[in-house]
mmCIF file of C-alpha atoms in Angstrom:
data_model
loop_
_atom_site.group_PDB
_atom_site.id
_atom_site.type_symbol
_atom_site.label_atom_id
_atom_site.label_comp_id
_atom_site.label_asym_id
_atom_site.label_seq_id
_atom_site.Cartn_x
_atom_site.Cartn_y
_atom_site.Cartn_z
ATOM 1 C CA MET A 1 0.000 0.000 0.000
ATOM 2 C CA SER A 2 1.388 3.427 -0.961
ATOM 3 C CA SER A 3 1.824 6.261 1.537
ATOM 4 C CA ASN A 4 -0.975 8.202 -0.204
ATOM 5 C CA GLU A 5 -3.354 5.263 0.169
ATOM 6 C CA LYS A 6 -2.440 4.976 3.842
ATOM 7 C CA SER A 7 -3.084 8.691 4.320
ATOM 8 C CA TYR A 8 -6.456 8.407 2.615
ATOM 9 C CA ASP A 9 -7.419 5.457 4.835
ATOM 10 C CA MET A 10 -6.533 7.553 7.873
ATOM 11 C CA VAL A 11 -8.788 10.364 6.637
ATOM 12 C CA ILE A 12 -11.670 7.925 6.166
ATOM 13 C CA GLU A 13 -11.154 6.466 9.650
ATOM 14 C CA THR A 14 -11.087 9.919 11.262
ATOM 15 C CA ARG A 15 -14.167 10.983 9.349
ATOM 16 C CA ILE A 16 -16.402 8.039 10.261
ATOM 17 C CA ARG A 17 -15.478 7.427 13.894
ATOM 18 C CA PRO A 18 -16.905 9.646 16.651
ATOM 19 C CA PRO A 19 -14.425 12.408 17.478
ATOM 20 C CA THR A 20 -12.748 12.215 20.858
ATOM 21 C CA TYR A 21 -12.246 15.144 23.194
ATOM 22 C CA TRP A 22 -8.594 15.257 22.121
ATOM 23 C CA ASP A 23 -9.632 15.370 18.448
ATOM 24 C CA HIS A 24 -11.626 18.522 19.143
ATOM 25 C CA ILE A 25 -8.732 20.096 21.049
ATOM 26 C CA THR A 26 -6.108 19.415 18.375
ATOM 27 C CA ILE A 27 -8.375 20.509 15.509
ATOM 28 C CA ALA A 28 -9.362 23.685 17.336
ATOM 29 C CA LEU A 29 -5.779 24.606 18.204
ATOM 30 C CA ALA A 30 -4.539 23.952 14.661
ATOM 31 C CA GLU A 31 -7.335 26.046 13.148
ATOM 32 C CA PHE A 32 -6.809 28.854 15.654
ATOM 33 C CA LEU A 33 -3.056 29.043 15.052
ATOM 34 C CA GLY A 34 -3.462 28.614 11.306
ATOM 35 C CA THR A 35 -6.030 31.387 10.961
ATOM 36 C CA THR A 36 -3.993 33.654 13.226
ATOM 37 C CA THR A 37 -0.983 33.114 10.977
ATOM 38 C CA LEU A 38 -2.966 33.720 7.795
ATOM 39 C CA VAL A 39 -4.524 36.995 8.947
ATOM 40 C CA PHE A 40 -1.320 38.258 10.567
ATOM 41 C CA LEU A 41 0.844 37.666 7.481
ATOM 42 C CA SER A 42 -1.819 38.904 5.042
ATOM 43 C CA CYS A 43 -2.201 42.145 6.985
ATOM 44 C CA MET A 44 1.540 42.674 7.205
ATOM 45 C CA GLY A 45 1.782 42.224 3.455
ATOM 46 C CA SER A 46 -0.841 44.889 2.800
ATOM 47 C CA CYS A 47 0.409 47.555 5.209
ATOM 48 C CA PHE A 48 1.108 50.462 2.894
ATOM 49 C CA GLY A 49 2.922 52.671 5.387
ATOM 50 C CA ILE A 50 5.398 49.986 6.416
ATOM 51 C CA GLN A 51 5.797 48.163 3.119
ATOM 52 C CA GLY A 52 5.829 51.330 1.018
ATOM 53 C CA ALA A 53 3.825 51.322 -2.212
ATOM 54 C CA VAL A 54 2.361 47.818 -2.118
ATOM 55 C CA SER A 55 1.535 46.256 -5.476
ATOM 56 C CA SER A 56 -1.231 43.744 -6.125
ATOM 57 C CA MET A 57 1.515 41.226 -6.915
ATOM 58 C CA HIS A 58 2.964 41.706 -3.439
ATOM 59 C CA THR A 59 -0.329 41.282 -1.580
ATOM 60 C CA SER A 60 -1.401 38.359 -3.782
ATOM 61 C CA PHE A 61 1.766 36.364 -3.221
ATOM 62 C CA THR A 62 1.737 37.163 0.496
ATOM 63 C CA ALA A 63 -1.806 35.802 0.827
ATOM 64 C CA GLY A 64 -1.158 32.710 -1.284
ATOM 65 C CA LEU A 65 2.145 31.780 0.318
ATOM 66 C CA ALA A 66 0.655 32.342 3.776
ATOM 67 C CA VAL A 67 -2.023 29.786 2.904
ATOM 68 C CA ALA A 68 0.651 27.391 1.638
ATOM 69 C CA ALA A 69 2.666 27.791 4.844
ATOM 70 C CA VAL A 70 -0.359 27.097 7.026
ATOM 71 C CA ILE A 71 -1.371 24.014 5.035
ATOM 72 C CA GLN A 72 2.184 22.693 5.243
ATOM 73 C CA THR A 73 2.218 23.223 9.016
ATOM 74 C CA PHE A 74 -1.285 22.176 10.060
ATOM 75 C CA GLY A 75 -2.760 20.296 7.100
ATOM 76 C CA HIS A 76 -2.029 16.874 8.565
ATOM 77 C CA ILE A 77 -3.676 17.835 11.873
ATOM 78 C CA SER A 78 -6.953 19.515 10.928
ATOM 79 C CA GLY A 79 -6.828 19.829 7.149
ATOM 80 C CA ALA A 80 -5.937 23.532 7.610
ATOM 81 C CA HIS A 81 -9.318 24.852 6.500
ATOM 82 C CA ILE A 82 -8.635 28.282 8.127
ATOM 83 C CA ASN A 83 -11.891 29.419 6.532
ATOM 84 C CA PRO A 84 -15.496 28.834 7.718
ATOM 85 C CA ALA A 85 -16.617 28.515 4.094
ATOM 86 C CA VAL A 86 -14.090 25.724 3.497
ATOM 87 C CA SER A 87 -15.239 23.917 6.631
ATOM 88 C CA LEU A 88 -18.809 24.157 5.357
ATOM 89 C CA ASN A 89 -17.592 22.774 2.050
ATOM 90 C CA ALA A 90 -15.941 19.853 3.864
ATOM 91 C CA LEU A 91 -19.152 19.188 5.771
ATOM 92 C CA VAL A 92 -21.295 19.007 2.632
ATOM 93 C CA VAL A 93 -18.962 16.561 0.860
ATOM 94 C CA ASN A 94 -18.666 14.408 4.003
ATOM 95 C CA GLN A 95 -15.078 15.195 4.899
ATOM 96 C CA ILE A 96 -16.125 16.202 8.397
ATOM 97 C CA GLY A 97 -19.263 15.631 10.474
ATOM 98 C CA TRP A 98 -21.570 18.133 12.163
ATOM 99 C CA GLN A 99 -19.917 17.338 15.475
ATOM 100 C CA HIS A 100 -16.595 18.630 14.106
ATOM 101 C CA LEU A 101 -17.906 21.932 12.729
ATOM 102 C CA PRO A 102 -17.738 24.035 15.933
ATOM 103 C CA SER A 103 -14.142 22.895 16.469
ATOM 104 C CA TYR A 104 -13.318 24.464 13.110
ATOM 105 C CA VAL A 105 -15.439 27.602 12.846
ATOM 106 C CA ILE A 106 -15.150 29.018 16.372
ATOM 107 C CA PRO A 107 -11.319 28.830 16.455
ATOM 108 C CA GLN A 108 -11.183 30.317 12.955
ATOM 109 C CA ILE A 109 -13.135 33.380 14.098
ATOM 110 C CA LEU A 110 -11.017 33.707 17.235
ATOM 111 C CA GLY A 111 -7.856 33.255 15.157
ATOM 112 C CA SER A 112 -9.023 36.021 12.855
ATOM 113 C CA LEU A 113 -9.316 38.379 15.817
ATOM 114 C CA SER A 114 -5.940 37.348 17.255
ATOM 115 C CA GLY A 115 -4.134 37.635 13.926
ATOM 116 C CA ALA A 116 -5.478 41.131 13.381
ATOM 117 C CA ALA A 117 -4.644 42.025 16.985
ATOM 118 C CA LEU A 118 -1.037 40.915 16.531
ATOM 119 C CA PHE A 119 -0.800 43.021 13.389
ATOM 120 C CA VAL A 120 -2.203 46.082 15.157
ATOM 121 C CA SER A 121 0.141 45.571 18.118
ATOM 122 C CA ILE A 122 3.309 45.745 15.995
ATOM 123 C CA THR A 123 2.182 48.546 13.679
ATOM 124 C CA ASN A 124 2.307 52.247 14.544
ATOM 125 C CA SER A 125 -1.083 53.906 14.756
ATOM 126 C CA GLU A 126 -0.366 56.348 11.912
ATOM 127 C CA HIS A 127 -0.106 53.387 9.553
ATOM 128 C CA LEU A 128 -3.462 51.962 10.663
ATOM 129 C CA GLU A 129 -5.624 54.914 9.648
ATOM 130 C CA ILE A 130 -8.295 54.744 6.973
ATOM 131 C CA GLN A 131 -6.618 54.870 3.583
ATOM 132 C CA ALA A 132 -7.366 57.043 0.562
ATOM 133 C CA GLY A 133 -9.763 54.449 -0.801
ATOM 134 C CA GLY A 134 -11.869 54.708 2.345
ATOM 135 C CA HIS A 135 -10.908 51.365 3.858
ATOM 136 C CA GLY A 136 -9.000 50.439 6.978
ATOM 137 C CA ILE A 137 -5.631 48.729 6.596
ATOM 138 C CA CYS A 138 -6.090 45.055 5.726
ATOM 139 C CA VAL A 139 -9.870 45.511 5.439
ATOM 140 C CA ASN A 140 -11.409 44.141 2.250
ATOM 141 C CA GLY A 141 -13.495 46.623 0.284
ATOM 142 C CA ILE A 142 -15.479 46.849 -2.936
ATOM 143 C CA ASN A 143 -13.797 48.775 -5.741
ATOM 144 C CA GLU A 144 -15.616 52.065 -6.297
ATOM 145 C CA ASN A 145 -15.806 51.320 -10.028
ATOM 146 C CA ILE A 146 -18.093 48.313 -9.577
ATOM 147 C CA THR A 147 -21.485 47.941 -7.927
ATOM 148 C CA ILE A 148 -22.199 46.163 -4.659
ATOM 149 C CA THR A 149 -23.985 43.426 -6.604
ATOM 150 C CA GLN A 150 -20.981 42.938 -8.868
ATOM 151 C CA GLY A 151 -18.742 42.754 -5.814
ATOM 152 C CA LEU A 152 -20.955 40.079 -4.295
ATOM 153 C CA PHE A 153 -20.812 38.018 -7.472
ATOM 154 C CA VAL A 154 -17.026 38.342 -7.605
ATOM 155 C CA GLU A 155 -16.754 36.867 -4.099
ATOM 156 C CA ILE A 156 -19.198 34.092 -5.005
ATOM 157 C CA LEU A 157 -17.343 33.179 -8.197
ATOM 158 C CA LEU A 158 -13.891 33.238 -6.610
ATOM 159 C CA SER A 159 -15.187 31.095 -3.755
ATOM 160 C CA ILE A 160 -16.682 28.596 -6.180
ATOM 161 C CA ILE A 161 -13.294 28.146 -7.857
ATOM 162 C CA LEU A 162 -11.486 27.799 -4.533
ATOM 163 C CA ASN A 163 -13.937 25.274 -3.115
ATOM 164 C CA LEU A 164 -14.114 23.176 -6.269
ATOM 165 C CA ALA A 165 -10.336 22.821 -5.965
ATOM 166 C CA ASN A 166 -10.735 21.791 -2.331
ATOM 167 C CA CYS A 167 -13.290 19.157 -3.322
ATOM 168 C CA ALA A 168 -10.911 17.838 -5.960
ATOM 169 C CA SER A 169 -8.110 17.555 -3.399
ATOM 170 C CA TRP A 170 -10.387 15.469 -1.137
ATOM 171 C CA ASP A 171 -11.629 13.227 -3.952
ATOM 172 C CA ALA A 172 -10.429 9.619 -3.530
ATOM 173 C CA ARG A 173 -9.736 9.434 -7.267
ATOM 174 C CA ASN A 174 -7.162 12.198 -6.775
ATOM 175 C CA SER A 175 -5.313 10.468 -3.939
ATOM 176 C CA ASP A 176 -2.204 9.850 -6.074
ATOM 177 C CA LYS A 177 -1.793 13.593 -6.738
ATOM 178 C CA LEU A 178 -1.563 14.911 -3.174
ATOM 179 C CA ASP A 179 2.139 15.753 -3.267
ATOM 180 C CA SER A 180 2.882 19.464 -2.781
ATOM 181 C CA MET A 181 -0.788 20.140 -2.053
ATOM 182 C CA SER A 182 0.159 23.133 0.081
ATOM 183 C CA LEU A 183 1.873 24.787 -2.884
ATOM 184 C CA LYS A 184 -0.960 23.891 -5.238
ATOM 185 C CA ILE A 185 -3.637 25.468 -3.068
ATOM 186 C CA GLY A 186 -1.358 28.388 -2.215
ATOM 187 C CA THR A 187 -0.724 29.053 -5.904
ATOM 188 C CA LEU A 188 -4.454 28.930 -6.590
ATOM 189 C CA VAL A 189 -4.997 31.571 -3.893
ATOM 190 C CA VAL A 190 -2.295 33.719 -5.528
ATOM 191 C CA VAL A 191 -4.066 33.503 -8.896
ATOM 192 C CA LEU A 192 -7.472 34.278 -7.387
ATOM 193 C CA ASN A 193 -5.999 37.290 -5.601
ATOM 194 C CA LEU A 194 -4.265 38.514 -8.746
ATOM 195 C CA GLY A 195 -7.547 38.300 -10.628
ATOM 196 C CA GLY A 196 -10.025 39.433 -7.997
ATOM 197 C CA GLY A 197 -7.997 41.506 -5.572
ATOM 198 C CA ALA A 198 -8.659 44.790 -7.365
ATOM 199 C CA TYR A 199 -12.410 44.097 -7.372
ATOM 200 C CA THR A 200 -13.114 43.069 -3.776
ATOM 201 C CA GLY A 201 -9.811 42.227 -2.129
ATOM 202 C CA ALA A 202 -10.470 38.578 -3.047
ATOM 203 C CA SER A 203 -11.303 37.539 0.495
ATOM 204 C CA MET A 204 -13.145 34.246 -0.168
ATOM 205 C CA ASN A 205 -12.924 33.799 3.601
ATOM 206 C CA PRO A 206 -15.127 35.360 6.307
ATOM 207 C CA ALA A 207 -12.342 34.826 8.844
ATOM 208 C CA ARG A 208 -9.879 36.755 6.678
ATOM 209 C CA SER A 209 -12.248 39.742 6.639
ATOM 210 C CA PHE A 210 -13.717 39.632 10.145
ATOM 211 C CA GLY A 211 -10.755 40.361 12.428
ATOM 212 C CA PRO A 212 -9.394 43.336 10.454
ATOM 213 C CA ALA A 213 -12.903 44.823 10.209
ATOM 214 C CA VAL A 214 -13.349 44.561 13.980
ATOM 215 C CA TRP A 215 -9.999 46.124 14.837
ATOM 216 C CA SER A 216 -10.421 48.898 12.239
ATOM 217 C CA GLY A 217 -14.079 49.537 13.036
ATOM 218 C CA ASP A 218 -14.707 49.418 9.284
ATOM 219 C CA TYR A 219 -17.772 47.282 8.479
ATOM 220 C CA LYS A 220 -18.688 48.882 5.172
ATOM 221 C CA ASN A 221 -20.246 46.166 2.961
ATOM 222 C CA HIS A 222 -18.865 43.595 5.401
ATOM 223 C CA TRP A 223 -21.873 41.305 4.838
ATOM 224 C CA ILE A 224 -20.584 40.572 1.344
ATOM 225 C CA TYR A 225 -17.545 38.814 2.831
ATOM 226 C CA TRP A 226 -19.843 36.372 4.597
ATOM 227 C CA VAL A 227 -22.593 35.867 2.043
ATOM 228 C CA GLY A 228 -20.248 35.613 -0.953
ATOM 229 C CA PRO A 229 -17.839 32.957 0.379
ATOM 230 C CA VAL A 230 -20.595 30.910 2.029
ATOM 231 C CA GLY A 231 -22.769 31.066 -1.090
ATOM 232 C CA GLY A 232 -19.857 30.105 -3.334
ATOM 233 C CA SER A 233 -18.921 27.278 -0.997
ATOM 234 C CA LEU A 234 -22.438 25.810 -1.069
ATOM 235 C CA ILE A 235 -22.668 26.043 -4.856
ATOM 236 C CA ALA A 236 -19.286 24.336 -5.307
ATOM 237 C CA SER A 237 -19.990 21.705 -2.654
ATOM 238 C CA PHE A 238 -23.359 20.576 -3.949
ATOM 239 C CA THR A 239 -22.179 20.696 -7.562
ATOM 240 C CA TYR A 240 -19.208 18.465 -6.801
ATOM 241 C CA LYS A 241 -21.190 16.143 -4.568
ATOM 242 C CA PHE A 242 -24.165 15.565 -6.857
ATOM 243 C CA VAL A 243 -22.458 15.863 -10.253
ATOM 244 C CA PHE A 244 -18.814 14.827 -10.002
ATOM 245 C CA LEU A 245 -19.206 12.396 -7.090
ATOM 246 C CA LYS A 246 -22.447 10.869 -8.308
ATOM 247 C CA ASN A 247 -22.199 7.058 -8.225
ATOM 248 C CA LYS A 248 -18.639 7.347 -6.886
ATOM 249 C CA SER A 249 -17.405 6.183 -3.508
ATOM 250 C CA ASN A 250 -16.161 9.061 -1.312
#
């Protein structure tokens, strides 16, 4: 049996057996630390005053490589969802059970707050003020040249692409292609940020948007960064489950 097959068997075993108290603790800690890391590094990479004139290339690669680093570090422990929409995706396609969901989502929200707090604590206040575009540092916002509805659809579409890729990575038929998965998903996040960053900030993740909004007190159009990723996740999840996984063992 190959190492990939062994890993897949371990995933199946973890998914079908009732989670222990220790399972909840380790998942929660991994998701908390992972989300903290993601938000902290993403905010540092978008701090205009410290970084100078930050390009979209800079912020996109920071976000994508932060995701890759977190998956590499915590992927084998919790799957490194670091995103409530991804955890919902995993629930729909039977990667996790309902009993696991709080151990993912609650630590992700808390990690979002802690990551943003760490960023604020190491950054001088003059660099945390509302920027020329009307948004707080590290806070996702809708480009003034598109409508709110267009911004919502951008978040939905980007989230569909991200979550379809997640479904593919969990598919048993793809178990021989799991090498360098952290870099694959990280590169996908880079591409999605390069394409969608100028439109909405390419959040695709309520946890990525929540902490910075709280610490900046900037909630303008914040609902979009919950509705868009969750809506995109559900569309991708049910499409993959009932179209691509139909009549397949999962």
